[in-house]
Amino acid sequence: MNLPIPLFVALALAAPCAHADDAPEFDRPGIGFSTSTIGKQVWAWEQGLPDASRDRSGGVTVTQWIADTLLRYGVADTLELQLGADSWAGLRVRGAGLHVDEKGGGDGSVALKWAPALASDQLTFALKAGATLPWGRAPLGDGGHDYDLGISVAWALPGDTSFALYADRQWGDGGKGWLFSPSYSFTLADDVSAYVEAGYGTGAQYMRAAGAGVSWMLRPRLQLDASVLRGLDADTTDWQDGLGVSIYFD
């Protein structure tokens, strides 16, 4: 499913240009997801270039990276199908006599996202129900069958800013838990926006973290993004970083 990065970007640059207001919100970057769908019979491709994490605990350093792929297809104006895959992943473990190097494909996922039209543009929300597809082999995948139901709610604020709340419930072979994330988004320039966020999770989704990210609409159909998330306690991954590209097709 992966394409070389130059070819991936070339596809977007070759696509017919649309007005910036016609482009949908992408679900990258950030802990939560956007409160809109992409529209009927159109699709979007969101690709990690990759996303990576690094954690050091007990003298052991674990570094992992994932070139995660997400395809979104508009089934209806307010409903979309999402197909995801950890297209290529790597794991490196060093310390305490451990020497692990693994590379390969990870698991997949499937989800439905619904974002109903509301009477006011000031408030938007979306629901997403998903399940993992345990295609990969341990330690990069095959974590079993897990399911989640998430909701994202956003309020438009003055000055091209917004506030959003995200909540997700997970259950299945990997355990169960909750994840909550508030975020505040703001505009840096006409085609550049940024956000700050926090993450609080329990059980299988345990997290105590804070971070920020930026997205740049290089063209109306092409977005580049970068993000960082810092763990705030010993039980949360120290650093989670991301680079990505998202393309909208109709």
Coordinates of C-alpha atoms in Angstrom, one line a residue:
M1 CA 0.0 0.0 0.0
N2 CA 3.0 2.3 0.5
L3 CA 4.1 4.5 -2.4
P4 CA 7.5 6.2 -2.5
I5 CA 7.2 9.7 -1.0
P6 CA 8.0 11.6 -4.2
L7 CA 5.3 9.7 -6.1
F8 CA 2.8 10.1 -3.3
V9 CA 3.3 13.9 -3.4
A10 CA 3.3 14.0 -7.2
L11 CA -0.2 12.5 -7.2
A12 CA -1.5 15.4 -5.2
L13 CA 0.3 18.0 -7.2
A14 CA -1.2 16.5 -10.4
A15 CA -4.8 16.5 -9.1
P16 CA -7.1 19.3 -10.3
C17 CA -7.0 22.2 -7.8
A18 CA -10.1 22.9 -5.7
H19 CA -11.0 25.9 -3.6
A20 CA -9.4 25.6 -0.1
D21 CA -12.9 25.8 1.5
D22 CA -13.9 22.7 -0.4
A23 CA -11.2 20.5 1.1
P24 CA -12.2 18.5 4.1
E25 CA -10.6 18.3 7.5
F26 CA -8.1 15.5 7.7
D27 CA -7.9 13.3 10.8
R28 CA -4.1 13.8 11.0
P29 CA -2.5 14.9 13.2
G30 CA -3.5 14.7 16.9
I31 CA -4.9 12.2 19.4
G32 CA -8.5 12.6 18.3
F33 CA -10.2 12.9 14.9
S34 CA -11.9 15.7 13.0
T35 CA -15.6 16.5 13.3
S36 CA -16.4 16.2 9.6
T37 CA -16.5 13.6 6.9
I38 CA -15.0 14.0 3.4
G39 CA -18.2 14.0 1.3
K40 CA -20.1 11.4 -0.8
Q41 CA -18.1 9.4 -3.3
V42 CA -14.7 11.1 -2.7
W43 CA -11.7 9.8 -0.8
A44 CA -8.7 10.8 1.1
W45 CA -5.3 9.2 1.8
E46 CA -3.5 10.0 5.1
Q47 CA 0.0 8.7 5.4
G48 CA 2.6 8.6 8.3
L49 CA 6.1 9.3 7.1
P50 CA 6.5 7.8 9.7
D51 CA 5.1 8.3 13.2
A52 CA 7.6 7.2 15.9
S53 CA 8.0 6.7 19.6
R54 CA 10.8 6.4 22.1
D55 CA 10.7 5.3 25.7
R56 CA 13.4 4.6 28.3
S57 CA 12.6 2.7 31.5
G58 CA 14.7 0.4 33.7
G59 CA 17.7 0.9 31.6
V60 CA 15.9 -0.4 28.4
T61 CA 15.3 1.9 25.5
V62 CA 12.5 1.0 23.1
T63 CA 12.2 2.8 19.8
Q64 CA 9.3 2.1 17.4
W65 CA 8.2 3.7 14.1
I66 CA 5.1 3.0 12.0
A67 CA 4.3 4.2 8.5
D68 CA 0.6 4.1 9.1
T69 CA -1.8 4.4 6.2
L70 CA -5.5 5.5 6.4
L71 CA -7.9 5.5 3.4
R72 CA -11.2 7.4 3.9
Y73 CA -14.1 6.9 1.4
G74 CA -17.3 8.9 1.5
V75 CA -20.2 6.5 1.6
A76 CA -22.7 9.4 2.0
D77 CA -22.5 13.1 2.7
T78 CA -22.3 12.4 6.5
L79 CA -20.9 8.9 6.5
E80 CA -17.4 7.5 5.6
L81 CA -15.6 4.2 5.6
Q82 CA -12.1 4.1 6.9
L83 CA -9.5 1.4 6.2
G84 CA -6.2 1.6 8.0
A85 CA -3.0 -0.4 8.1
D86 CA 0.4 -0.2 9.8
S87 CA 1.9 -0.6 6.3
W88 CA 5.5 -0.8 7.5
A89 CA 6.8 -0.8 11.1
G90 CA 10.0 -1.2 13.0
L91 CA 11.0 -2.0 16.6
R92 CA 14.4 -1.6 18.2
V93 CA 15.1 -2.6 21.9
R94 CA 18.4 -2.0 23.6
G95 CA 19.6 -2.4 27.2
A96 CA 19.6 -4.9 30.0
G97 CA 21.1 -7.5 27.7
L98 CA 18.3 -7.1 25.1
H99 CA 19.1 -6.6 21.4
V100 CA 15.9 -6.7 19.3
D101 CA 15.5 -5.4 15.7
E102 CA 12.2 -6.2 13.9
K103 CA 10.8 -4.8 10.7
G104 CA 7.6 -5.7 8.8
G105 CA 3.9 -5.0 8.5
G106 CA 1.6 -4.5 11.4
D107 CA -2.1 -4.8 12.0
G108 CA -5.0 -3.2 10.1
S109 CA -8.2 -1.5 11.1
V110 CA -11.7 -0.7 9.7
A111 CA -14.1 2.0 11.0
L112 CA -17.3 3.9 10.2
K113 CA -17.4 7.6 10.9
W114 CA -20.6 9.6 11.1
A115 CA -20.7 13.4 11.3
P116 CA -24.3 14.7 11.2
A117 CA -25.1 18.1 9.8
L118 CA -26.2 20.5 12.6
A119 CA -28.2 23.7 12.6
S120 CA -25.2 25.8 13.9
D121 CA -21.8 25.9 12.4
Q122 CA -20.4 26.8 15.8
L123 CA -20.8 23.3 17.1
T124 CA -19.8 20.1 15.2
F125 CA -19.4 16.5 16.3
A126 CA -18.6 13.1 14.9
L127 CA -18.8 9.5 16.1
K128 CA -16.5 6.7 15.0
A129 CA -16.8 2.9 15.6
G130 CA -13.8 0.8 14.7
A131 CA -12.1 -2.6 15.0
T132 CA -8.6 -3.8 14.6
L133 CA -7.7 -6.5 12.0
P134 CA -4.8 -8.6 13.4
W135 CA -2.9 -9.2 10.2
G136 CA 0.6 -8.6 11.6
R137 CA 2.9 -10.9 13.6
A138 CA 4.3 -10.2 17.0
P139 CA 5.9 -8.0 18.2
L140 CA 4.8 -5.6 15.4
G141 CA 1.2 -6.7 15.2
D142 CA -1.3 -9.5 15.9
G143 CA -2.5 -7.9 19.1
G144 CA -5.8 -9.6 18.8
H145 CA -9.3 -8.2 18.1
D146 CA -10.0 -4.9 19.7
Y147 CA -12.9 -2.5 19.3
D148 CA -13.5 1.1 20.1
L149 CA -16.2 3.8 19.9
G150 CA -15.1 7.4 19.9
I151 CA -16.7 10.8 19.8
S152 CA -15.2 14.2 18.9
V153 CA -16.9 17.5 19.6
A154 CA -15.6 20.9 18.5
W155 CA -16.7 24.5 19.2
A156 CA -15.7 27.3 16.9
L157 CA -14.3 30.4 18.7
P158 CA -13.6 33.9 17.7
G159 CA -10.4 34.7 15.8
D160 CA -10.2 31.4 13.8
T161 CA -9.7 29.3 16.9
S162 CA -11.5 26.3 18.2
F163 CA -11.8 24.0 21.2
A164 CA -12.4 20.3 20.9
L165 CA -13.0 17.3 23.2
Y166 CA -12.3 13.7 22.3
A167 CA -13.3 10.6 24.2
D168 CA -12.8 6.9 23.2
R169 CA -13.8 3.6 24.8
Q170 CA -11.7 0.5 23.9
W171 CA -12.4 -3.1 24.6
G172 CA -11.3 -6.6 23.4
D173 CA -8.3 -8.9 23.5
G174 CA -6.0 -6.1 24.3
G175 CA -8.0 -5.0 27.4
K176 CA -10.3 -2.2 28.0
G177 CA -9.9 1.5 28.8
W178 CA -10.9 5.1 28.3
L179 CA -9.0 7.9 26.5
F180 CA -9.8 11.6 26.8
S181 CA -8.2 14.5 25.0
P182 CA -8.9 18.3 25.0
S183 CA -7.3 20.4 22.3
Y184 CA -7.1 24.0 21.3
S185 CA -6.5 24.9 17.6
F186 CA -5.5 28.3 16.1
T187 CA -4.3 29.8 12.9
L188 CA -0.7 30.8 12.3
A189 CA -1.2 31.9 8.6
D190 CA -3.7 31.5 5.8
D191 CA -2.5 28.0 5.1
V192 CA -0.8 27.0 8.4
S193 CA -2.6 26.0 11.6
A194 CA -1.5 24.6 14.9
Y195 CA -2.9 23.1 18.1
V196 CA -2.0 22.1 21.6
E197 CA -3.5 19.0 23.3
A198 CA -3.4 16.8 26.3
G199 CA -4.1 13.1 26.7
Y200 CA -5.5 11.2 29.7
G201 CA -6.2 7.5 29.4
T202 CA -7.0 4.5 31.7
G203 CA -6.5 0.8 31.4
A204 CA -5.4 -0.4 28.0
Q205 CA -5.3 3.2 26.8
Y206 CA -3.3 4.5 29.8
M207 CA -1.7 7.9 29.0
R208 CA -0.6 11.0 30.8
A209 CA 0.7 13.3 28.0
A210 CA 0.7 16.8 26.5
G211 CA 1.8 17.9 23.1
A212 CA 1.4 20.1 20.0
G213 CA 1.3 20.0 16.3
V214 CA 1.2 22.0 13.1
S215 CA -0.4 21.4 9.7
W216 CA 0.4 23.2 6.4
M217 CA -1.9 23.2 3.4
L218 CA 0.8 23.1 0.8
R219 CA -2.1 23.0 -1.8
P220 CA -5.8 22.9 -1.3
R221 CA -5.7 19.1 -1.6
L222 CA -2.4 18.4 0.0
Q223 CA -1.6 18.8 3.7
L224 CA 1.7 18.2 5.5
D225 CA 1.9 17.8 9.3
A226 CA 4.2 17.5 12.2
S227 CA 3.4 16.7 15.8
V228 CA 5.0 15.8 19.2
L229 CA 3.6 14.3 22.3
R230 CA 5.5 14.2 25.6
G231 CA 4.8 11.6 28.3
L232 CA 4.3 13.1 31.8
D233 CA 4.8 10.1 34.0
A234 CA 6.9 7.0 34.1
D235 CA 4.1 4.7 32.7
T236 CA 3.6 6.8 29.5
T237 CA 5.8 6.6 26.5
D238 CA 8.4 9.4 26.8
W239 CA 8.1 10.8 23.3
Q240 CA 5.7 10.3 20.4
D241 CA 6.5 12.2 17.2
G242 CA 4.8 12.3 13.8
L243 CA 5.4 13.4 10.3
G244 CA 2.6 12.9 7.7
V245 CA 1.0 13.9 4.4
S246 CA -2.7 13.8 3.6
I247 CA -4.2 14.0 0.1
Y248 CA -7.9 14.6 -0.9
F249 CA -9.2 13.1 -4.2
D250 CA -12.6 13.5 -5.8

